[in-house]
Amino acid sequence: MSEDMMPRKNEPWNTRNTKKTGKGKPLPPMDGWKYSLGYVFIAVISISLFNWFVASSDSSIVPYSEFKSLVSSGQIVRIDMDTNYYTGYASSPARNDGRPGADGQSRVYKAVPVYDPEFTKLLDEKGVTYSAVSRESNAVLGFVLNWVLPIGLMFFLWRMLQKRMTGMGSNVLSVGQNKAIIVAEGDVKTRFIDVAGVDEAKEELVEVVDFLKNPKKYTDIGGKIPKGVLLVGPPGTGKTLLARAVAGEAGVPFFRMSGAEFVEMFVGVGAARVRDLFKQAREKAPCIVFIDELDAIGKSRVNGVMGGNDEREQTLNQLLVEMDGFDATSGLIILAATNRPDVLDPALLRPGRFDRQVGVDRPDIVGREAILVIHSKTVKLDPATDLTKVARATPGFVGADLANVVNEAALLAVRAGRKKVFQQDFEKAVEKIMTGLEKKSRVMNPDERRVIAYHEAGHAIVAAFTPEADPVQKVSIVPRGFGALGFTLQVPIEDRYIVTEDKLLGEIDVLMGGRAAEELTFGKISTGASNDIMRATDISRRMITDYGMSKRYRNVALTKRGAGIMGSPSEPLMTREYGEETQQYIDETVAATVAVRYETA
């Protein structure tokens, strides 16, 4: 094996090396064994087929009773006996098929031995010559083929599977080696300029980059850089992208590993992988270790009393020990990301471990426009395309959603046969992502279409006459998604972070406008308003329980808490802190509020 293919010291086989083959792909470990394994299978099958063919093609084998009758009639003059067959030679010098036998005679009949004490007496009476024949060579070969070869093959396969399951390691202990993806210095192409919409988070991480580039500036004054930085935010906001940008700006090796990759079915594997990860990171310092989905191993250990995961807790304990064990000036920085900070263990968040939390929130309209500009760099846009309008039409979208909008717009332009992406392509892409795919082929009778048309018109009319409602951009009666028969698209003028009581009541009015239009026009209602009713009921209930907007319990929160230890909100079992009378008041108030807003609509 050449020097390039040998694993470096303390580097597991399963680590993605930066050395590449001529085609730019990582060197596959133990590549030659694939061909050897195939040859072994072919050889075993060939030998088995050959033995079966030889045994089945021997037409001289006859039943024992017939063989004994031939002896009685004097047709057999000599018999060779072994453990497998009685081989009888006829009195004629040749067989009826013309094949010569040994000593001028023909081997014509074979029979499987049967326990028969009278058979030797019959041979003596008929004057048949019989003798035992040694078959030691065949017995040895049969033993090898029947026992040694299959057992050896099974052992070989077991070893092969063991090595592959443990990450191609040299022994079973290699299962404890980490599965981190190591990206060498200079291989990370992402920079801060590639990240938009999270300016505050980038400012927090500039210090991390500066420390990795100029650690002496901090050590001379006695300052310490945070050991761990936890990126917290909803899915798709760019936490992983930020971590890669930090590594790219600093120009240091980048270890990337998911929290789920630490925990396996074997007890102790997760802790061993944590030790191995930090061992490799110290050898390559300064570097960055990024653990994605930290909540997979960092959940609070308080819940363990209710039946926790011992392996996960051991992994978490080892992570806590390792983060206490390295010096803050060693150049090793831990970055982690999670979208569930509420379930993390408090010991993981204390100063000295993940002592800095960076919030990566959903972008505002300015951030969304900047993200759209970045993702549109490689897309041919029409000069008249206004990305500001697209950003305004996508409130609540994160970076991943906006990247999907740009890609969908490009695909729609190609589908329409255009060479550039126009504004209408972005509008259709936003509608597709928000409401689902159009189902123009769905067959609906005219009466149903008429009901849907009046229903959606009711939403639009109420929205137009409600001052607190967002303006309507589009109304459609084309079925979409998995159940929507139509939709009324409302686009807010600006991002809102505080919602007033009048605004919430206005939303309920718009939701109830569809059913109100049905009843006024047709004198009856339909199931088309089921989703509207659910949303209106939810808003009304939250106004009472969460926002303190009821008359009796003004400014009082009637929320539920977790039934677990310390009232963890992540517990699936929720208990309320109020009695049946209060619950009855909530239900009656919700029903009354929805009824009043329905009459208003």
XYZ file of C-alpha atoms in Angstrom:
601
model
C 0.000 0.000 0.000
C 1.402 3.395 -0.966
C 2.097 6.092 1.577
C -0.814 8.232 0.335
C -3.308 5.464 1.054
C -2.068 4.755 4.594
C -4.129 6.359 7.383
C -2.315 9.018 9.326
C -1.730 8.550 13.027
C -4.843 8.998 15.160
C -6.968 9.410 12.046
C -9.734 6.810 11.575
C -10.437 5.170 8.280
C -13.890 6.637 8.097
C -12.677 10.235 8.311
C -12.976 12.008 5.006
C -9.414 12.811 4.063
C -8.460 15.796 1.995
C -6.238 13.656 -0.226
C -8.085 12.749 -3.361
C -7.768 10.292 -6.134
C -7.241 11.369 -9.698
C -10.987 11.699 -10.229
C -11.463 13.902 -7.191
C -13.149 11.233 -5.062
C -11.953 10.001 -1.650
C -9.940 6.813 -1.646
C -12.323 3.910 -0.881
C -10.889 1.834 1.977
C -10.361 -1.932 1.415
C -11.397 -1.575 -2.226
C -9.663 -4.816 -3.288
C -11.686 -6.966 -0.899
C -14.816 -6.485 -3.007
C -13.299 -8.514 -5.836
C -11.879 -11.209 -3.526
C -15.260 -11.696 -1.901
C -16.856 -12.170 -5.310
C -14.245 -14.752 -6.296
C -14.902 -16.731 -3.098
C -18.634 -16.856 -3.806
C -18.073 -17.941 -7.395
C -15.664 -20.697 -6.341
C -17.994 -22.114 -3.687
C -20.980 -22.116 -6.031
C -18.935 -23.721 -8.829
C -17.667 -26.536 -6.596
C -21.161 -27.211 -5.256
C -22.663 -27.314 -8.744
C -19.880 -29.608 -9.971
C -20.369 -32.076 -7.116
C -24.125 -32.044 -7.611
C -23.767 -32.587 -11.370
C -21.316 -35.469 -10.989
C -23.470 -37.140 -8.356
C -26.705 -36.721 -10.292
C -25.229 -37.807 -13.650
C -24.124 -41.246 -12.388
C -26.770 -43.508 -13.975
C -25.282 -46.699 -12.493
C -26.832 -46.146 -9.054
C -29.620 -48.647 -8.391
C -31.787 -49.435 -5.368
C -30.281 -51.782 -2.804
C -32.968 -54.411 -3.408
C -32.151 -54.506 -7.121
C -28.435 -54.650 -6.335
C -29.039 -57.639 -4.049
C -31.112 -59.357 -6.744
C -28.239 -58.967 -9.222
C -25.937 -60.672 -6.738
C -28.425 -63.469 -6.213
C -28.726 -64.027 -9.971
C -24.946 -64.229 -10.324
C -24.594 -61.161 -12.549
C -22.149 -59.467 -10.175
C -18.787 -61.155 -9.643
C -16.889 -58.537 -7.600
C -17.854 -55.820 -5.152
C -15.822 -52.911 -3.794
C -17.197 -51.645 -0.499
C -16.721 -48.180 1.017
C -18.718 -46.044 3.402
C -20.694 -44.379 0.615
C -21.408 -47.068 -2.002
C -21.293 -50.770 -2.839
C -19.767 -50.900 -6.331
C -20.489 -54.132 -8.181
C -18.743 -55.345 -11.374
C -20.675 -57.488 -13.815
C -19.395 -60.782 -15.195
C -19.210 -59.337 -18.759
C -16.004 -57.524 -19.688
C -17.821 -54.341 -20.603
C -20.953 -52.411 -19.747
C -23.897 -52.179 -22.057
C -22.922 -48.565 -22.807
C -19.445 -49.689 -23.892
C -17.377 -47.976 -21.213
C -14.560 -50.244 -19.965
C -14.110 -50.863 -16.268
C -11.139 -51.647 -14.071
C -9.140 -54.860 -14.805
C -11.109 -55.505 -17.990
C -14.396 -55.496 -16.167
C -17.069 -52.780 -16.148
C -18.284 -50.812 -13.152
C -21.958 -51.049 -13.835
C -23.903 -50.957 -10.586
C -23.813 -48.903 -7.405
C -25.973 -49.074 -4.323
C -26.102 -47.172 -1.076
C -25.124 -49.517 1.811
C -27.951 -50.810 4.010
C -27.543 -52.648 7.277
C -28.047 -56.280 6.188
C -26.148 -59.041 8.108
C -27.323 -61.672 5.578
C -25.687 -59.877 2.644
C -22.176 -61.201 3.312
C -23.531 -64.761 3.549
C -25.167 -64.277 0.154
C -21.842 -63.091 -1.274
C -20.059 -66.164 0.076
C -22.711 -68.479 -1.311
C -22.468 -66.946 -4.785
C -18.681 -66.817 -4.717
C -18.574 -63.063 -5.181
C -15.248 -61.439 -4.423
C -15.668 -58.466 -2.116
C -13.223 -56.152 -0.419
C -13.177 -52.832 1.433
C -11.814 -49.844 -0.440
C -10.142 -46.925 1.360
C -11.546 -43.482 0.455
C -9.429 -41.320 2.762
C -8.588 -38.727 0.115
C -12.239 -38.278 -0.832
C -13.240 -38.103 2.836
C -10.725 -35.381 3.523
C -11.871 -33.425 0.475
C -15.501 -33.846 1.473
C -14.757 -32.678 5.014
C -13.020 -29.593 3.666
C -15.814 -28.768 1.235
C -18.661 -29.533 3.627
C -17.311 -28.068 6.857
C -14.065 -26.135 6.683
C -14.906 -24.019 3.637
C -18.411 -22.906 4.757
C -17.239 -22.120 8.285
C -14.246 -20.230 6.954
C -16.454 -18.306 4.560
C -18.877 -17.340 7.337
C -15.990 -16.193 9.542
C -14.581 -14.157 6.660
C -17.941 -12.495 6.002
C -18.394 -11.773 9.695
C -15.014 -10.051 9.847
C -15.797 -8.033 6.744
C -19.164 -6.880 8.118
C -17.601 -6.086 11.481
C -14.980 -3.860 9.899
C -17.522 -2.042 7.775
C -19.955 -1.554 10.665
C -17.181 -0.117 12.864
C -16.053 2.358 10.244
C -13.436 0.198 8.500
C -11.382 0.077 11.662
C -8.717 -2.500 12.313
C -10.572 -3.987 15.291
C -13.777 -3.726 17.261
C -12.438 -0.813 19.309
C -12.586 1.416 16.244
C -16.344 1.750 16.776
C -15.479 4.451 19.276
C -13.809 6.619 16.676
C -15.738 9.696 15.674
C -17.449 10.222 12.335
C -16.576 13.879 11.991
C -16.153 15.334 8.530
C -12.784 17.086 8.514
C -12.501 19.961 6.081
C -8.884 21.060 5.771
C -7.650 24.628 5.998
C -8.533 26.569 2.878
C -11.191 24.099 1.703
C -14.069 26.053 3.251
C -15.142 28.502 0.554
C -17.966 30.138 2.527
C -17.362 33.678 3.763
C -19.371 36.201 5.756
C -20.246 37.952 2.516
C -22.219 34.823 1.573
C -24.412 35.201 4.675
C -27.161 37.821 4.835
C -30.110 38.680 7.025
C -28.302 37.935 10.306
C -26.037 40.957 10.723
C -26.100 40.896 14.531
C -25.088 37.231 14.606
C -22.215 37.930 12.224
C -20.969 40.721 14.487
C -20.905 38.334 17.438
C -18.867 35.804 15.487
C -16.315 38.326 14.201
C -14.539 38.093 17.570
C -14.225 34.335 17.166
C -12.605 34.774 13.768
C -10.301 37.500 15.067
C -9.179 35.302 17.956
C -8.310 32.434 15.636
C -6.333 34.800 13.410
C -4.728 36.956 16.133
C -4.818 35.079 19.457
C -1.906 37.062 20.876
C -3.948 40.266 20.905
C -6.323 38.683 23.422
C -3.803 36.769 25.516
C -1.587 39.836 26.019
C -4.377 41.735 27.704
C -5.532 38.693 29.662
C -8.807 38.241 27.839
C -10.345 34.884 27.055
C -12.404 34.036 24.057
C -15.572 32.015 24.748
C -14.906 28.291 24.652
C -18.235 27.530 23.085
C -20.670 29.488 20.961
C -24.225 28.183 20.649
C -26.191 29.237 17.579
C -29.901 29.265 18.405
C -32.690 29.791 15.931
C -35.520 28.254 13.914
C -34.696 25.671 11.226
C -33.349 27.090 7.981
C -32.139 30.439 9.346
C -28.492 29.773 8.443
C -26.846 28.408 11.592
C -24.731 25.852 9.726
C -23.905 28.426 7.066
C -22.655 30.814 9.755
C -20.423 28.127 11.247
C -18.896 27.402 7.843
C -18.389 31.127 7.280
C -16.491 31.398 10.564
C -14.194 28.556 9.521
C -13.762 30.047 6.056
C -12.892 33.500 7.360
C -10.470 32.151 9.951
C -8.807 29.743 7.510
C -8.527 26.889 10.027
C -9.531 23.197 9.897
C -13.238 22.621 10.376
C -14.655 19.536 12.132
C -18.332 18.992 11.401
C -20.454 16.364 13.148
C -24.126 15.897 13.905
C -25.260 15.259 17.440
C -27.105 12.126 16.336
C -23.832 10.572 15.105
C -22.485 10.309 18.650
C -25.144 7.929 19.939
C -25.210 4.302 18.766
C -26.790 1.086 19.953
C -23.607 0.152 21.869
C -23.240 1.604 25.348
C -20.192 3.838 25.687
C -19.708 4.492 21.986
C -20.921 8.090 22.203
C -18.526 8.977 25.016
C -15.644 7.325 23.149
C -16.424 9.322 20.022
C -16.483 12.557 22.010
C -13.023 11.771 23.407
C -11.706 10.877 19.965
C -13.169 14.046 18.424
C -11.524 16.333 20.959
C -8.244 14.415 20.717
C -8.076 15.011 16.970
C -9.178 18.621 17.364
C -6.389 19.358 19.857
C -3.826 17.921 17.456
C -5.050 20.211 14.656
C -5.556 23.342 16.783
C -6.299 26.090 16.073
C -9.503 24.710 14.613
C -13.275 24.807 14.871
C -15.478 21.920 15.997
C -19.071 22.290 14.841
C -21.771 20.073 16.371
C -25.059 20.347 14.523
C -28.359 19.443 16.218
C -26.843 19.631 19.689
C -30.195 18.778 21.290
C -29.736 15.169 20.103
C -27.179 14.628 22.887
C -27.647 17.690 25.082
C -31.168 17.156 26.404
C -31.741 17.870 30.057
C -30.821 14.953 32.318
C -33.659 15.814 34.700
C -36.046 13.827 32.539
C -33.926 10.718 33.010
C -35.879 9.902 36.161
C -38.863 9.226 33.937
C -36.880 6.744 31.871
C -34.026 8.366 29.992
C -31.355 7.277 27.594
C -28.271 6.167 29.538
C -26.099 6.198 26.429
C -27.101 9.763 25.589
C -26.477 10.891 29.155
C -23.012 9.308 29.168
C -22.241 11.117 25.932
C -23.425 14.417 27.415
C -21.350 13.881 30.563
C -18.247 13.224 28.471
C -18.912 16.359 26.416
C -19.169 18.425 29.598
C -15.885 16.993 30.867
C -14.073 17.616 27.582
C -15.262 21.222 27.388
C -13.938 21.808 30.902
C -10.671 20.077 30.056
C -9.235 22.276 27.307
C -7.639 25.668 27.741
C -9.419 28.718 26.375
C -6.150 29.846 24.773
C -5.539 26.567 22.931
C -7.198 27.780 19.736
C -9.960 25.173 19.905
C -13.434 26.682 19.606
C -16.693 24.751 19.801
C -19.616 25.912 17.696
C -22.979 24.217 18.077
C -26.416 24.751 16.611
C -29.883 23.884 17.841
C -33.467 24.953 17.242
C -34.600 23.648 20.645
C -32.628 25.528 23.313
C -35.385 24.942 25.880
C -34.558 21.227 26.144
C -30.788 21.628 26.646
C -29.198 20.701 29.947
C -28.443 23.763 32.126
C -24.915 22.487 32.778
C -24.215 22.750 29.067
C -25.151 26.437 28.975
C -23.274 27.655 32.020
C -20.283 30.027 31.668
C -17.145 28.116 30.772
C -18.845 25.855 28.269
C -21.365 27.311 25.839
C -21.090 30.681 27.520
C -22.194 32.701 24.484
C -25.523 32.213 22.772
C -26.032 33.828 19.387
C -29.606 34.172 18.215
C -30.160 33.515 14.522
C -33.695 34.768 14.019
C -35.956 34.981 11.001
C -34.875 37.851 8.745
C -36.893 41.041 8.370
C -37.823 42.534 5.006
C -34.354 44.065 4.549
C -32.673 40.786 5.414
C -34.961 38.819 3.113
C -34.110 41.120 0.224
C -30.381 40.711 0.912
C -30.776 36.927 0.996
C -32.677 36.993 -2.297
C -29.886 39.051 -3.858
C -27.277 36.490 -2.794
C -29.230 33.510 -4.112
C -30.050 35.349 -7.348
C -26.422 35.970 -8.277
C -26.291 32.830 -10.395
C -29.777 33.334 -11.871
C -30.471 35.401 -14.983
C -33.028 37.979 -13.887
C -35.074 40.328 -15.993
C -33.973 43.940 -15.329
C -37.531 44.829 -14.305
C -37.582 42.219 -11.529
C -38.142 43.826 -8.125
C -36.777 41.667 -5.310
C -38.153 44.123 -2.750
C -41.685 43.085 -3.712
C -40.694 39.441 -3.334
C -39.242 40.152 0.112
C -42.438 41.957 1.127
C -44.561 39.011 -0.034
C -42.607 36.474 2.033
C -43.045 37.418 5.719
C -41.777 34.738 8.061
C -39.635 33.068 5.402
C -36.152 31.964 6.459
C -33.038 31.712 4.316
C -33.759 28.161 3.197
C -37.288 29.152 2.136
C -36.005 32.119 0.137
C -33.409 29.962 -1.598
C -36.245 27.643 -2.545
C -38.252 30.605 -3.898
C -35.397 31.623 -6.207
C -34.906 28.066 -7.412
C -38.634 27.522 -8.021
C -38.821 30.795 -9.954
C -35.949 29.672 -12.181
C -37.620 26.302 -12.789
C -40.922 27.974 -13.662
C -39.139 30.238 -16.156
C -37.505 27.242 -17.825
C -40.854 25.424 -17.910
C -42.387 28.424 -19.687
C -39.553 28.489 -22.232
C -38.072 31.807 -21.103
C -34.370 32.645 -20.980
C -34.711 34.926 -17.945
C -36.630 34.950 -14.679
C -39.415 37.530 -14.552
C -41.410 39.021 -11.685
C -44.367 36.760 -12.407
C -42.129 33.713 -11.921
C -41.292 34.858 -8.396
C -44.966 35.503 -7.639
C -45.945 32.035 -8.801
C -43.060 30.503 -6.845
C -44.189 32.221 -3.633
C -47.767 31.064 -4.171
C -46.605 27.511 -4.848
C -44.531 27.365 -1.663
C -47.199 28.988 0.536
C -50.320 27.255 -0.779
C -49.094 24.188 -2.649
C -49.124 23.001 -6.228
C -52.016 23.959 -8.485
C -54.338 21.091 -9.422
C -55.907 22.402 -12.607
C -56.843 18.900 -13.725
C -59.164 18.273 -10.753
C -62.740 17.857 -11.961
C -65.327 19.780 -9.916
C -68.994 20.344 -10.652
C -70.211 23.913 -11.302
C -72.164 24.122 -8.033
C -69.061 23.431 -5.943
C -67.029 25.948 -7.910
C -69.747 28.544 -7.319
C -69.696 27.897 -3.572
C -65.899 28.177 -3.492
C -65.997 31.405 -5.506
C -68.456 33.057 -3.105
C -66.497 31.710 -0.127
C -63.208 33.263 -1.258
C -64.992 36.453 -2.289
C -66.349 36.682 1.253
C -62.808 36.602 2.650
C -61.693 39.313 0.238
C -64.676 41.616 0.885
C -64.368 41.420 4.680
C -60.611 42.034 4.422
C -61.236 45.087 2.263
C -63.659 46.616 4.806
C -61.617 45.700 7.910
C -59.060 48.437 8.715
C -56.790 46.122 10.705
C -56.655 43.401 8.022
C -53.749 42.971 5.625
C -54.474 43.950 2.010
C -55.524 41.204 -0.383
C -53.091 40.495 -3.195
C -54.739 37.578 -4.987
C -57.872 35.423 -4.873
C -57.977 31.998 -6.526
C -60.516 29.171 -6.760
C -58.040 26.713 -8.288
C -57.507 23.730 -5.941
C -54.033 23.560 -4.412
C -52.035 21.350 -2.107
C -53.652 18.484 -0.225
C -57.044 19.990 0.514
C -57.268 23.690 -0.264
C -60.015 24.304 -2.827
C -59.114 27.986 -3.093
C -57.223 30.709 -1.253
C -57.156 34.427 -0.533
C -53.568 35.688 -0.356
C -53.008 38.608 2.008
C -49.630 40.348 2.056
C -48.734 42.629 4.997
C -47.395 46.074 4.193
C -44.619 45.709 6.752
C -43.306 43.208 9.271
C -45.170 43.202 12.578
C -43.741 42.186 15.934
C -46.646 43.317 18.133
C -50.265 42.448 17.391
C -53.102 44.446 18.950
C -56.426 43.087 20.149
C -58.231 44.795 17.273
C -55.835 43.188 14.811
C -56.583 39.714 16.192
C -60.328 40.324 16.068
C -59.944 41.562 12.496
C -58.202 38.320 11.549
C -61.132 36.357 12.985
C -63.540 38.533 10.984
C -61.705 37.761 7.736
C -61.625 34.043 8.536
C -65.376 33.957 9.199
C -66.154 36.002 6.081
C -66.062 32.947 3.832
C -68.767 31.012 5.685
C -70.827 34.168 6.134
C -70.824 34.682 2.358
C -71.967 31.081 1.845
C -74.889 31.456 4.244
C -75.996 34.829 2.853
C -75.842 33.632 -0.765
C -77.061 30.049 -0.589
C -78.864 29.961 2.763
C -76.703 27.051 3.921
C -73.140 26.352 4.971
C -70.560 23.755 3.874
C -67.432 22.004 5.094
C -65.223 24.332 3.062
C -64.750 26.576 6.106
C -63.329 23.861 8.379
C -59.797 25.254 8.368
C -61.083 28.806 8.869
C -63.046 27.696 11.941
C -60.029 25.949 13.446
C -57.813 29.009 13.011
C -60.462 31.386 14.337
C -61.036 29.191 17.396
C -57.299 28.980 18.069
C -56.848 32.756 17.874
C -59.808 33.335 20.184
C -58.595 30.780 22.732
C -55.064 32.182 22.781
C -56.438 35.689 23.304
C -57.944 34.419 26.564
C -55.298 31.980 27.825
C -52.027 33.473 26.540
C -52.611 37.182 25.955
C -54.931 38.047 28.864
C -57.573 39.701 26.665
C -60.730 38.375 28.335
C -63.018 40.438 30.578
C -62.891 38.206 33.648
C -59.202 37.262 33.461
C -57.835 40.503 32.070
C -54.018 40.498 32.173
C -53.916 36.926 33.515
C -52.171 34.072 31.712
C -54.037 30.772 31.828
C -51.396 28.659 30.164
C -50.585 25.013 30.696
C -47.304 23.679 31.977
C -45.398 20.443 31.627
C -46.329 17.557 33.868
C -42.715 16.436 34.164
C -40.111 17.306 36.753
C -39.572 21.079 37.202
C -42.440 21.724 34.786
C -40.407 21.362 31.638
C -42.416 22.851 28.742
C -41.071 20.165 26.456
C -42.956 17.457 28.275
C -45.649 15.760 26.167
C -47.956 15.579 29.190
C -49.406 19.001 29.924
C -51.434 19.953 32.986
C -53.515 23.074 33.485
C -53.221 25.249 36.565
C -56.894 26.208 36.734
C -60.106 24.400 37.569
C -63.137 23.186 35.683
C -65.065 26.410 36.210
C -62.312 28.431 34.534
C -62.117 25.916 31.713
C -65.870 26.233 31.203
C -65.547 30.024 31.089
C -62.797 29.754 28.462
C -64.887 27.461 26.265
C -67.982 29.661 26.551
C -66.020 32.850 25.854
C -64.339 31.327 22.812
C -67.697 30.247 21.404
C -69.238 33.660 22.114
C -66.318 35.539 20.535
C -66.400 33.483 17.359
C -70.196 33.876 17.140
C -69.994 37.665 17.513
C -67.249 37.960 14.907
C -69.269 35.758 12.567
C -72.210 38.134 12.856
C -69.858 41.065 12.310
C -68.510 39.484 9.139
